[in-house]
Amino acid sequence: MSHRYDGKIDFDHLEFATLEDDATEQQYADRFKATAPDTFARYLRRRWVVFAVAYFGYVCAYLVRNNFKLQSEQIRLENGWELTQIGIILTAFTLTYGFAKFFMGVLSDRVSLRRIFAGSLGGSALICIAMGYVHNFWLLFALMLVLGTLQGALAPSSMAMIANWYPNRSRGSGIAIWNTSQNLGGAGLPLIISWIAALGGAGSTHLGFLIPGMFVVVLSFVFWRYGGDRPEDEHMPRLNTIYGPYGEPDVDDVPEDGYWTTFYRFVITSPVVLIVALINAILYFLRFGILNWMPAFLGTEMGFEKYQYLTAFSVLEWVAIPGCFFFAWVAIKAPNRQSIVGSIGLIGLAALVWVYMGNHNYVVLLIVSGLMGALIYGPQLIVNIMTLNVVPLKAAGAAVGFVGLFGYIVGEMAANLVMPILAEHLSWTASFFVLFALAILGGVLYLFISRYEKKIVKA
């Protein structure tokens, strides 16, 4: 039986009881339920399936994303390559992923969400499998370019699935929970590769690509079958039909506007989207400025043992998961005050950075690392929520991609260059003072858009 509803109800012309101007979201939902009870029940069941595909699908994205990075040292030694060659291959992914997140986001607004998501995920898995058997530098470089391009479609399309099926009040919490999928996938892949290495021994590097890749290939067919398109494409009601003004962001979108008019007006020329994109760049600078330089700073500069800074790295990633769930709970309680929540989180992160850069105690390091994980990924998921809350849903993919472009091309690449330059020519204190200042700046920028958020997200 098809998972899509093939009924012929004309939702735009259903006759509803009149509600007062101050009617609540629940009253709108109850009105629709009374008018079309079977459709409402079907919509709720379908929404859970769509979320499950978006969440577990993005976990799978990370199972075929970092395989080369995690095994790069073994690959370097097997092929007799220089460290710079590994760096060039890794940069290939960053470049194409950043730009593809934008362009593939635009594409996802124009095509079937489930097909671009499942197709790109399956393609990523096949590229991952191929990489395990390639030992030519330039061919690996080319495969990483393709991998970055395919992976760039996954975040915009999976987030757009959630945005199109969840109303204002629960959209934020849905995106917040979805955000933990990257932590689950990112933390799970090293465990899988470690298990494979323990069982396979020397010469098992290719299995770290093959086994996760085959697993994801199989699941991509499941996601193709059950992934979510926009409700109206599945002959289901739009969110505004069910929830009234509480269904979609109130951004004065005119339905007759063409896609490119909407894209120009609400994405690339929107001051609010540009501020959100700048905040995202700051967050990526903070995230990778801390994570990528933990071995050099904690090991060489601060004198921690290897197992200590690796443990701190792991703690940061794992504590980010309950941290994101905390922010998800806050998103439910304050659905149109996400900017204020993000501001508080970044100011708290600034204080932790100050403690982190002068600390020599291992226990304190673990505590601070865990809290930094929560306050990096927490405000980062607020960026995702804000992005979807300030644009029309038909431009959701493009907005996610545009904001993501700033994160990778501006934020991550700057962190990879600025942090070591400042450390070598001045000191690590100078590098971390930049992180401290950027966290404060990000908190202030969040406050700039708080009034606009309250205006367009009725909750």
Tab-separated table of C-alpha atoms in Angstrom:
chain	number	residue	atom	x	y	z
A	1	MET	CA	0.000	0.000	0.000
A	2	SER	CA	1.324	3.449	-0.834
A	3	HIS	CA	2.285	5.713	2.061
A	4	ARG	CA	0.799	8.668	0.191
A	5	TYR	CA	-2.809	9.749	0.560
A	6	ASP	CA	-4.643	9.723	-2.772
A	7	GLY	CA	-7.897	11.271	-1.671
A	8	LYS	CA	-9.550	14.111	-3.535
A	9	ILE	CA	-10.468	16.438	-0.663
A	10	ASP	CA	-10.230	20.093	-1.651
A	11	PHE	CA	-8.622	21.395	1.543
A	12	ASP	CA	-8.621	25.002	0.378
A	13	HIS	CA	-12.416	24.996	0.192
A	14	LEU	CA	-13.357	23.061	3.314
A	15	GLU	CA	-16.021	24.836	5.339
A	16	PHE	CA	-14.715	25.642	8.828
A	17	ALA	CA	-16.389	27.108	11.874
A	18	THR	CA	-15.424	30.766	12.426
A	19	LEU	CA	-12.850	31.337	15.166
A	20	GLU	CA	-12.103	34.457	17.201
A	21	ASP	CA	-9.011	36.510	16.337
A	22	ASP	CA	-7.284	35.350	19.520
A	23	ALA	CA	-7.999	31.660	18.955
A	24	THR	CA	-5.223	29.293	19.990
A	25	GLU	CA	-3.291	26.790	17.902
A	26	GLN	CA	-5.146	23.955	19.611
A	27	GLN	CA	-8.514	25.479	18.713
A	28	TYR	CA	-7.511	25.642	15.053
A	29	ALA	CA	-6.325	22.027	15.168
A	30	ASP	CA	-9.536	20.926	16.897
A	31	ARG	CA	-11.584	22.700	14.214
A	32	PHE	CA	-9.797	20.838	11.423
A	33	LYS	CA	-10.036	17.547	13.327
A	34	ALA	CA	-13.802	17.988	13.667
A	35	THR	CA	-14.132	18.752	9.948
A	36	ALA	CA	-11.837	15.994	8.618
A	37	PRO	CA	-11.021	13.538	11.457
A	38	ASP	CA	-9.617	10.761	9.266
A	39	THR	CA	-7.345	13.164	7.410
A	40	PHE	CA	-6.088	14.697	10.661
A	41	ALA	CA	-5.235	11.272	12.111
A	42	ARG	CA	-3.489	10.314	8.869
A	43	TYR	CA	-1.516	13.568	8.925
A	44	LEU	CA	-0.276	12.940	12.485
A	45	ARG	CA	0.838	9.378	11.663
A	46	ARG	CA	2.561	10.511	8.494
A	47	ARG	CA	4.377	13.299	10.358
A	48	TRP	CA	6.074	10.788	12.648
A	49	VAL	CA	7.290	8.742	9.678
A	50	VAL	CA	8.639	11.845	7.936
A	51	PHE	CA	10.546	12.863	11.062
A	52	ALA	CA	12.000	9.361	11.503
A	53	VAL	CA	13.331	9.377	7.927
A	54	ALA	CA	14.792	12.882	8.322
A	55	TYR	CA	16.467	11.966	11.619
A	56	PHE	CA	17.856	8.499	10.955
A	57	GLY	CA	18.656	9.441	7.387
A	58	TYR	CA	20.930	12.203	8.622
A	59	VAL	CA	22.555	9.822	11.104
A	60	CYS	CA	23.371	7.703	8.048
A	61	ALA	CA	24.819	10.761	6.300
A	62	TYR	CA	27.574	10.877	8.921
A	63	LEU	CA	28.242	7.146	8.604
A	64	VAL	CA	29.524	7.765	5.041
A	65	ARG	CA	30.983	11.256	5.477
A	66	ASN	CA	34.053	11.118	7.737
A	67	ASN	CA	35.399	7.675	6.828
A	68	PHE	CA	38.446	9.114	5.076
A	69	LYS	CA	39.168	11.649	7.818
A	70	LEU	CA	39.110	9.014	10.556
A	71	GLN	CA	41.390	6.626	8.629
A	72	SER	CA	43.566	9.242	6.941
A	73	GLU	CA	46.728	8.380	8.871
A	74	GLN	CA	46.573	4.702	7.907
A	75	ILE	CA	45.859	5.668	4.304
A	76	ARG	CA	48.760	8.148	4.328
A	77	LEU	CA	51.196	5.523	5.601
A	78	GLU	CA	49.924	2.843	3.206
A	79	ASN	CA	50.447	5.157	0.219
A	80	GLY	CA	53.560	7.012	1.427
A	81	TRP	CA	51.849	10.402	1.148
A	82	GLU	CA	52.727	13.687	2.868
A	83	LEU	CA	50.502	15.318	5.471
A	84	THR	CA	49.794	18.167	3.063
A	85	GLN	CA	48.294	15.704	0.570
A	86	ILE	CA	45.829	14.508	3.203
A	87	GLY	CA	44.985	18.131	3.950
A	88	ILE	CA	44.311	18.823	0.263
A	89	ILE	CA	41.931	15.872	0.021
A	90	LEU	CA	40.059	16.999	3.157
A	91	THR	CA	39.820	20.551	1.805
A	92	ALA	CA	38.170	19.201	-1.364
A	93	PHE	CA	35.208	18.048	0.737
A	94	THR	CA	34.933	21.334	2.643
A	95	LEU	CA	34.882	23.426	-0.541
A	96	THR	CA	32.271	21.454	-2.437
A	97	TYR	CA	30.155	20.759	0.664
A	98	GLY	CA	29.900	24.434	1.538
A	99	PHE	CA	28.834	25.540	-1.939
A	100	ALA	CA	26.708	22.454	-2.595
A	101	LYS	CA	24.753	23.036	0.600
A	102	PHE	CA	23.544	26.277	-0.991
A	103	PHE	CA	22.979	25.142	-4.577
A	104	MET	CA	21.529	21.757	-3.616
A	105	GLY	CA	19.299	23.579	-1.113
A	106	VAL	CA	17.898	25.648	-3.989
A	107	LEU	CA	17.393	22.445	-5.980
A	108	SER	CA	15.596	20.753	-3.089
A	109	ASP	CA	12.981	23.531	-3.146
A	110	ARG	CA	12.227	22.661	-6.773
A	111	VAL	CA	12.126	18.853	-6.722
A	112	SER	CA	10.864	15.972	-4.599
A	113	LEU	CA	12.389	16.211	-1.112
A	114	ARG	CA	12.412	12.465	-0.478
A	115	ARG	CA	14.020	11.706	-3.844
A	116	ILE	CA	16.839	14.232	-3.599
A	117	PHE	CA	17.477	13.166	-0.002
A	118	ALA	CA	17.458	9.406	-0.563
A	119	GLY	CA	19.222	9.667	-3.925
A	120	SER	CA	22.021	11.849	-2.584
A	121	LEU	CA	22.411	9.624	0.484
A	122	GLY	CA	22.628	6.482	-1.651
A	123	GLY	CA	25.123	8.206	-3.972
A	124	SER	CA	27.226	9.251	-0.967
A	125	ALA	CA	27.306	5.640	0.222
A	126	LEU	CA	28.477	4.390	-3.178
A	127	ILE	CA	31.237	7.023	-3.295
A	128	CYS	CA	32.254	6.020	0.230
A	129	ILE	CA	32.541	2.359	-0.820
A	130	ALA	CA	34.622	3.287	-3.871
A	131	MET	CA	37.041	5.348	-1.770
A	132	GLY	CA	38.040	2.253	0.174
A	133	TYR	CA	39.562	0.719	-2.950
A	134	VAL	CA	41.231	3.796	-4.478
A	135	HIS	CA	44.929	4.539	-3.909
A	136	ASN	CA	45.441	7.236	-6.515
A	137	PHE	CA	45.765	10.692	-4.958
A	138	TRP	CA	43.958	12.648	-7.662
A	139	LEU	CA	41.164	10.111	-7.974
A	140	LEU	CA	40.580	10.267	-4.221
A	141	PHE	CA	40.589	14.065	-4.490
A	142	ALA	CA	37.915	13.864	-7.215
A	143	LEU	CA	35.804	11.427	-5.192
A	144	MET	CA	35.903	13.785	-2.211
A	145	LEU	CA	34.680	16.607	-4.460
A	146	VAL	CA	31.720	14.458	-5.514
A	147	LEU	CA	31.075	13.311	-1.932
A	148	GLY	CA	30.933	16.903	-0.720
A	149	THR	CA	28.478	17.789	-3.487
A	150	LEU	CA	26.115	14.913	-2.680
A	151	GLN	CA	26.324	15.459	1.072
A	152	GLY	CA	25.441	19.107	0.537
A	153	ALA	CA	21.887	18.110	-0.379
A	154	LEU	CA	21.175	16.182	2.808
A	155	ALA	CA	20.805	18.850	5.503
A	156	PRO	CA	18.597	21.221	3.432
A	157	SER	CA	16.265	18.471	2.221
A	158	SER	CA	15.913	16.688	5.579
A	159	MET	CA	15.299	19.956	7.441
A	160	ALA	CA	12.785	21.020	4.791
A	161	MET	CA	10.898	17.757	5.385
A	162	ILE	CA	10.464	18.672	9.047
A	163	ALA	CA	9.669	22.319	8.310
A	164	ASN	CA	6.846	21.367	5.960
A	165	TRP	CA	5.190	18.929	8.381
A	166	TYR	CA	5.548	20.696	11.752
A	167	PRO	CA	3.764	23.945	12.752
A	168	ASN	CA	5.411	26.919	14.449
A	169	ARG	CA	5.211	25.639	18.015
A	170	SER	CA	6.701	22.211	17.349
A	171	ARG	CA	8.918	23.026	14.368
A	172	GLY	CA	11.668	24.348	16.616
A	173	SER	CA	11.687	21.315	18.878
A	174	GLY	CA	11.599	19.024	15.832
A	175	ILE	CA	14.656	20.701	14.318
A	176	ALA	CA	16.348	20.730	17.723
A	177	ILE	CA	15.938	16.980	18.142
A	178	TRP	CA	16.950	16.412	14.503
A	179	ASN	CA	20.147	18.351	15.213
A	180	THR	CA	21.342	15.554	17.539
A	181	SER	CA	21.472	13.193	14.548
A	182	GLN	CA	24.831	14.671	13.528
A	183	ASN	CA	26.241	13.975	16.995
A	184	LEU	CA	24.889	10.420	16.986
A	185	GLY	CA	26.280	9.704	13.527
A	186	GLY	CA	29.532	11.563	14.172
A	187	ALA	CA	30.169	9.725	17.424
A	188	GLY	CA	28.967	6.360	16.101
A	189	LEU	CA	31.229	6.093	13.057
A	190	PRO	CA	34.523	6.076	15.063
A	191	LEU	CA	33.128	3.228	17.170
A	192	ILE	CA	32.181	1.266	14.036
A	193	ILE	CA	35.614	1.804	12.468
A	194	SER	CA	37.367	0.867	15.729
A	195	TRP	CA	35.319	-2.346	15.906
A	196	ILE	CA	36.134	-3.162	12.271
A	197	ALA	CA	39.854	-2.504	12.870
A	198	ALA	CA	39.869	-4.737	15.969
A	199	LEU	CA	38.265	-7.625	14.094
A	200	GLY	CA	39.946	-7.138	10.729
A	201	GLY	CA	43.448	-6.252	11.875
A	202	ALA	CA	46.057	-4.854	9.497
A	203	GLY	CA	44.881	-4.236	5.957
A	204	SER	CA	41.227	-3.764	6.937
A	205	THR	CA	41.119	-0.046	6.114
A	206	HIS	CA	38.822	-0.593	3.129
A	207	LEU	CA	36.248	-2.273	5.399
A	208	GLY	CA	35.825	1.047	7.234
A	209	PHE	CA	34.391	2.341	3.955
A	210	LEU	CA	32.665	-0.799	2.703
A	211	ILE	CA	30.604	-1.888	5.731
A	212	PRO	CA	29.067	1.515	6.616
A	213	GLY	CA	28.584	2.202	2.901
A	214	MET	CA	26.672	-1.010	2.230
A	215	PHE	CA	24.494	-0.438	5.306
A	216	VAL	CA	23.556	3.057	4.118
A	217	VAL	CA	22.932	1.936	0.519
A	218	VAL	CA	20.280	-0.487	1.770
A	219	LEU	CA	18.631	2.120	3.996
A	220	SER	CA	18.587	4.704	1.199
A	221	PHE	CA	16.019	2.527	-0.612
A	222	VAL	CA	13.851	2.553	2.528
A	223	PHE	CA	14.144	6.339	2.778
A	224	TRP	CA	13.242	6.683	-0.927
A	225	ARG	CA	10.040	4.769	-0.217
A	226	TYR	CA	8.987	6.432	3.030
A	227	GLY	CA	10.627	9.871	3.003
A	228	GLY	CA	8.429	12.951	3.099
A	229	ASP	CA	7.543	15.348	0.337
A	230	ARG	CA	5.587	18.526	0.955
A	231	PRO	CA	2.104	17.728	2.353
A	232	GLU	CA	0.312	19.200	-0.659
A	233	ASP	CA	2.402	16.954	-2.948
A	234	GLU	CA	1.061	13.978	-1.012
A	235	HIS	CA	-2.545	15.265	-1.277
A	236	MET	CA	-2.467	16.277	2.366
A	237	PRO	CA	-3.409	19.663	3.886
A	238	ARG	CA	-0.865	22.456	4.268
A	239	LEU	CA	0.040	23.516	7.800
A	240	ASN	CA	-1.969	26.745	7.550
A	241	THR	CA	-5.064	24.726	6.652
A	242	ILE	CA	-4.782	22.776	9.907
A	243	TYR	CA	-3.267	25.315	12.293
A	244	GLY	CA	-4.315	28.646	10.775
A	245	PRO	CA	-1.830	31.458	11.523
A	246	TYR	CA	0.117	29.084	13.782
A	247	GLY	CA	1.012	26.786	10.902
A	248	GLU	CA	3.665	28.640	8.906
A	249	PRO	CA	5.921	31.683	9.457
A	250	ASP	CA	4.043	34.932	8.829
A	251	VAL	CA	6.478	36.444	6.342
A	252	ASP	CA	3.930	38.164	4.077
A	253	ASP	CA	4.566	35.662	1.319
A	254	VAL	CA	2.339	36.018	-1.719
A	255	PRO	CA	1.402	32.561	-3.078
A	256	GLU	CA	1.455	33.860	-6.643
A	257	ASP	CA	5.065	35.000	-6.349
A	258	GLY	CA	7.434	32.922	-8.457
A	259	TYR	CA	10.115	30.882	-6.721
A	260	TRP	CA	13.004	33.143	-7.758
A	261	THR	CA	11.135	36.252	-6.582
A	262	THR	CA	10.624	34.607	-3.199
A	263	PHE	CA	14.242	33.439	-3.139
A	264	TYR	CA	15.558	36.934	-3.895
A	265	ARG	CA	13.239	38.708	-1.466
A	266	PHE	CA	13.356	36.378	1.531
A	267	VAL	CA	16.809	34.786	1.286
A	268	ILE	CA	19.707	36.615	-0.361
A	269	THR	CA	18.432	40.160	0.285
A	270	SER	CA	16.841	39.562	3.691
A	271	PRO	CA	18.746	41.394	6.464
A	272	VAL	CA	17.516	38.823	8.991
A	273	VAL	CA	18.744	35.835	6.944
A	274	LEU	CA	22.082	37.594	6.412
A	275	ILE	CA	22.457	38.119	10.180
A	276	VAL	CA	21.561	34.471	10.825
A	277	ALA	CA	24.150	33.437	8.214
A	278	LEU	CA	26.785	35.581	9.930
A	279	ILE	CA	25.915	34.007	13.299
A	280	ASN	CA	26.310	30.585	11.685
A	281	ALA	CA	29.761	31.528	10.367
A	282	ILE	CA	30.725	32.622	13.886
A	283	LEU	CA	29.443	29.352	15.342
A	284	TYR	CA	31.402	27.274	12.842
A	285	PHE	CA	34.531	29.285	13.623
A	286	LEU	CA	33.956	28.551	17.322
A	287	ARG	CA	33.183	24.885	16.749
A	288	PHE	CA	36.165	24.077	14.567
A	289	GLY	CA	38.432	26.606	16.237
A	290	ILE	CA	38.059	24.544	19.408
A	291	LEU	CA	37.716	21.001	18.039
A	292	ASN	CA	40.349	21.053	15.286
A	293	TRP	CA	43.042	22.522	17.534
A	294	MET	CA	42.465	20.503	20.696
A	295	PRO	CA	45.491	18.209	20.073
A	296	ALA	CA	47.892	21.103	19.389
A	297	PHE	CA	46.633	23.389	22.161
A	298	LEU	CA	45.899	20.880	24.924
A	299	GLY	CA	48.769	18.534	24.103
A	300	THR	CA	51.706	20.740	23.126
A	301	GLU	CA	50.755	24.032	24.775
A	302	MET	CA	48.962	22.933	27.966
A	303	GLY	CA	50.790	19.635	28.585
A	304	PHE	CA	47.843	17.230	28.703
A	305	GLU	CA	48.416	13.592	27.755
A	306	LYS	CA	47.052	12.237	24.484
A	307	TYR	CA	44.359	10.142	26.164
A	308	GLN	CA	43.284	13.212	28.138
A	309	TYR	CA	42.676	15.508	25.191
A	310	LEU	CA	41.107	12.711	23.142
A	311	THR	CA	38.745	12.055	26.031
A	312	ALA	CA	37.953	15.773	26.211
A	313	PHE	CA	37.176	15.717	22.473
A	314	SER	CA	34.807	12.775	22.940
A	315	VAL	CA	33.136	14.339	25.985
A	316	LEU	CA	32.454	17.521	24.009
A	317	GLU	CA	30.648	15.537	21.298
A	318	TRP	CA	28.681	13.286	23.645
A	319	VAL	CA	27.509	15.993	26.049
A	320	ALA	CA	26.331	17.948	23.001
A	321	ILE	CA	23.529	15.386	22.610
A	322	PRO	CA	21.757	15.969	25.967
A	323	GLY	CA	22.639	19.643	25.527
A	324	CYS	CA	20.678	19.688	22.284
A	325	PHE	CA	17.753	17.956	23.969
A	326	PHE	CA	17.795	20.680	26.606
A	327	PHE	CA	17.634	23.306	23.880
A	328	ALA	CA	14.827	21.292	22.284
A	329	TRP	CA	12.878	21.546	25.542
A	330	VAL	CA	13.500	25.285	25.627
A	331	ALA	CA	12.310	25.491	22.002
A	332	ILE	CA	8.964	24.008	23.071
A	333	LYS	CA	8.627	26.472	25.930
A	334	ALA	CA	9.714	29.539	23.939
A	335	PRO	CA	9.033	28.859	20.236
A	336	ASN	CA	9.273	32.528	19.182
A	337	ARG	CA	12.122	33.535	21.482
A	338	GLN	CA	14.828	31.331	20.008
A	339	SER	CA	17.122	34.287	19.333
A	340	ILE	CA	17.221	35.179	23.033
A	341	VAL	CA	17.981	31.550	23.922
A	342	GLY	CA	20.810	31.510	21.365
A	343	SER	CA	22.214	34.762	22.736
A	344	ILE	CA	22.347	33.421	26.296
A	345	GLY	CA	24.038	30.249	25.054
A	346	LEU	CA	26.790	32.123	23.195
A	347	ILE	CA	27.515	34.472	26.077
A	348	GLY	CA	27.830	31.406	28.320
A	349	LEU	CA	30.179	29.858	25.751
A	350	ALA	CA	32.359	32.981	25.853
A	351	ALA	CA	32.810	32.532	29.606
A	352	LEU	CA	33.740	28.859	29.129
A	353	VAL	CA	36.329	29.716	26.452
A	354	TRP	CA	37.983	32.075	28.938
A	355	VAL	CA	38.229	29.254	31.515
A	356	TYR	CA	39.325	26.702	28.893
A	357	MET	CA	42.322	28.677	27.621
A	358	GLY	CA	43.894	29.006	31.084
A	359	ASN	CA	43.008	25.671	32.672
A	360	HIS	CA	45.542	22.949	33.598
A	361	ASN	CA	43.252	20.672	35.636
A	362	TYR	CA	42.027	17.515	33.876
A	363	VAL	CA	38.695	17.245	35.716
A	364	VAL	CA	37.918	20.888	34.981
A	365	LEU	CA	38.900	20.280	31.348
A	366	LEU	CA	36.319	17.499	31.010
A	367	ILE	CA	33.578	19.587	32.635
A	368	VAL	CA	34.344	22.657	30.521
A	369	SER	CA	34.628	20.581	27.321
A	370	GLY	CA	31.238	18.993	27.896
A	371	LEU	CA	29.570	22.323	28.618
A	372	MET	CA	31.214	23.868	25.545
A	373	GLY	CA	29.755	21.049	23.442
A	374	ALA	CA	26.265	21.859	24.691
A	375	LEU	CA	26.751	25.594	24.115
A	376	ILE	CA	28.236	25.166	20.637
A	377	TYR	CA	25.688	22.752	19.220
A	378	GLY	CA	22.771	24.281	21.140
A	379	PRO	CA	23.022	27.769	19.598
A	380	GLN	CA	23.870	26.088	16.285
A	381	LEU	CA	20.533	24.284	16.255
A	382	ILE	CA	18.904	27.634	17.075
A	383	VAL	CA	20.398	28.876	13.788
A	384	ASN	CA	18.604	26.027	12.003
A	385	ILE	CA	15.320	26.850	13.725
A	386	MET	CA	15.655	30.570	13.041
A	387	THR	CA	16.467	29.962	9.377
A	388	LEU	CA	13.248	28.021	8.869
A	389	ASN	CA	11.193	30.464	10.933
A	390	VAL	CA	12.048	33.598	8.938
A	391	VAL	CA	11.465	32.383	5.356
A	392	PRO	CA	8.460	31.001	3.433
A	393	LEU	CA	8.451	27.227	3.484
A	394	LYS	CA	8.776	27.043	-0.299
A	395	ALA	CA	12.258	28.601	0.027
A	396	ALA	CA	13.284	26.577	3.104
A	397	GLY	CA	15.924	24.476	1.348
A	398	ALA	CA	17.604	27.482	-0.255
A	399	ALA	CA	17.695	29.343	3.061
A	400	VAL	CA	19.255	26.387	4.887
A	401	GLY	CA	21.839	26.025	2.135
A	402	PHE	CA	22.633	29.736	2.052
A	403	VAL	CA	23.182	29.885	5.807
A	404	GLY	CA	25.212	26.667	5.664
A	405	LEU	CA	27.435	28.132	2.959
A	406	PHE	CA	28.537	30.858	5.371
A	407	GLY	CA	29.235	28.274	8.057
A	408	TYR	CA	31.618	26.146	6.025
A	409	ILE	CA	33.217	28.548	3.552
A	410	VAL	CA	33.580	31.485	5.955
A	411	GLY	CA	33.523	29.934	9.436
A	412	GLU	CA	35.329	26.593	9.199
A	413	MET	CA	37.944	27.666	6.658
A	414	ALA	CA	38.727	30.800	8.667
A	415	ALA	CA	39.138	28.723	11.835
A	416	ASN	CA	41.586	26.442	10.031
A	417	LEU	CA	43.710	29.423	8.964
A	418	VAL	CA	43.341	32.149	11.596
A	419	MET	CA	43.826	30.013	14.717
A	420	PRO	CA	47.297	28.618	13.800
A	421	ILE	CA	48.509	31.923	12.315
A	422	LEU	CA	47.698	33.804	15.522
A	423	ALA	CA	49.154	31.013	17.675
A	424	GLU	CA	52.448	30.926	15.752
A	425	HIS	CA	52.949	34.685	15.386
A	426	LEU	CA	51.435	35.852	18.692
A	427	SER	CA	50.214	33.183	21.122
A	428	TRP	CA	47.439	30.697	21.760
A	429	THR	CA	45.984	33.298	24.112
A	430	ALA	CA	45.493	35.589	21.115
A	431	SER	CA	43.762	32.774	19.202
A	432	PHE	CA	41.354	32.017	22.013
A	433	PHE	CA	40.698	35.676	22.707
A	434	VAL	CA	39.344	35.830	19.131
A	435	LEU	CA	37.020	32.926	20.003
A	436	PHE	CA	35.918	34.748	23.158
A	437	ALA	CA	35.208	37.961	21.236
A	438	LEU	CA	33.336	36.133	18.466
A	439	ALA	CA	31.098	34.361	20.989
A	440	ILE	CA	30.150	37.745	22.491
A	441	LEU	CA	29.533	39.181	19.008
A	442	GLY	CA	27.310	36.224	18.088
A	443	GLY	CA	25.266	36.731	21.260
A	444	VAL	CA	24.737	40.404	20.414
A	445	LEU	CA	23.736	39.610	16.820
A	446	TYR	CA	21.105	37.190	18.085
A	447	LEU	CA	19.510	39.996	20.101
A	448	PHE	CA	19.266	42.176	16.990
A	449	ILE	CA	16.705	39.833	15.447
A	450	SER	CA	14.670	38.951	18.551
A	451	ARG	CA	11.956	41.563	17.882
A	452	TYR	CA	11.531	40.414	14.270
A	453	GLU	CA	11.234	36.792	15.369
A	454	LYS	CA	8.396	37.555	17.798
A	455	LYS	CA	6.566	39.372	15.014
A	456	ILE	CA	6.576	36.613	12.377
A	457	VAL	CA	6.309	33.432	14.501
A	458	LYS	CA	2.933	33.328	16.193
A	459	ALA	CA	2.956	30.903	19.105
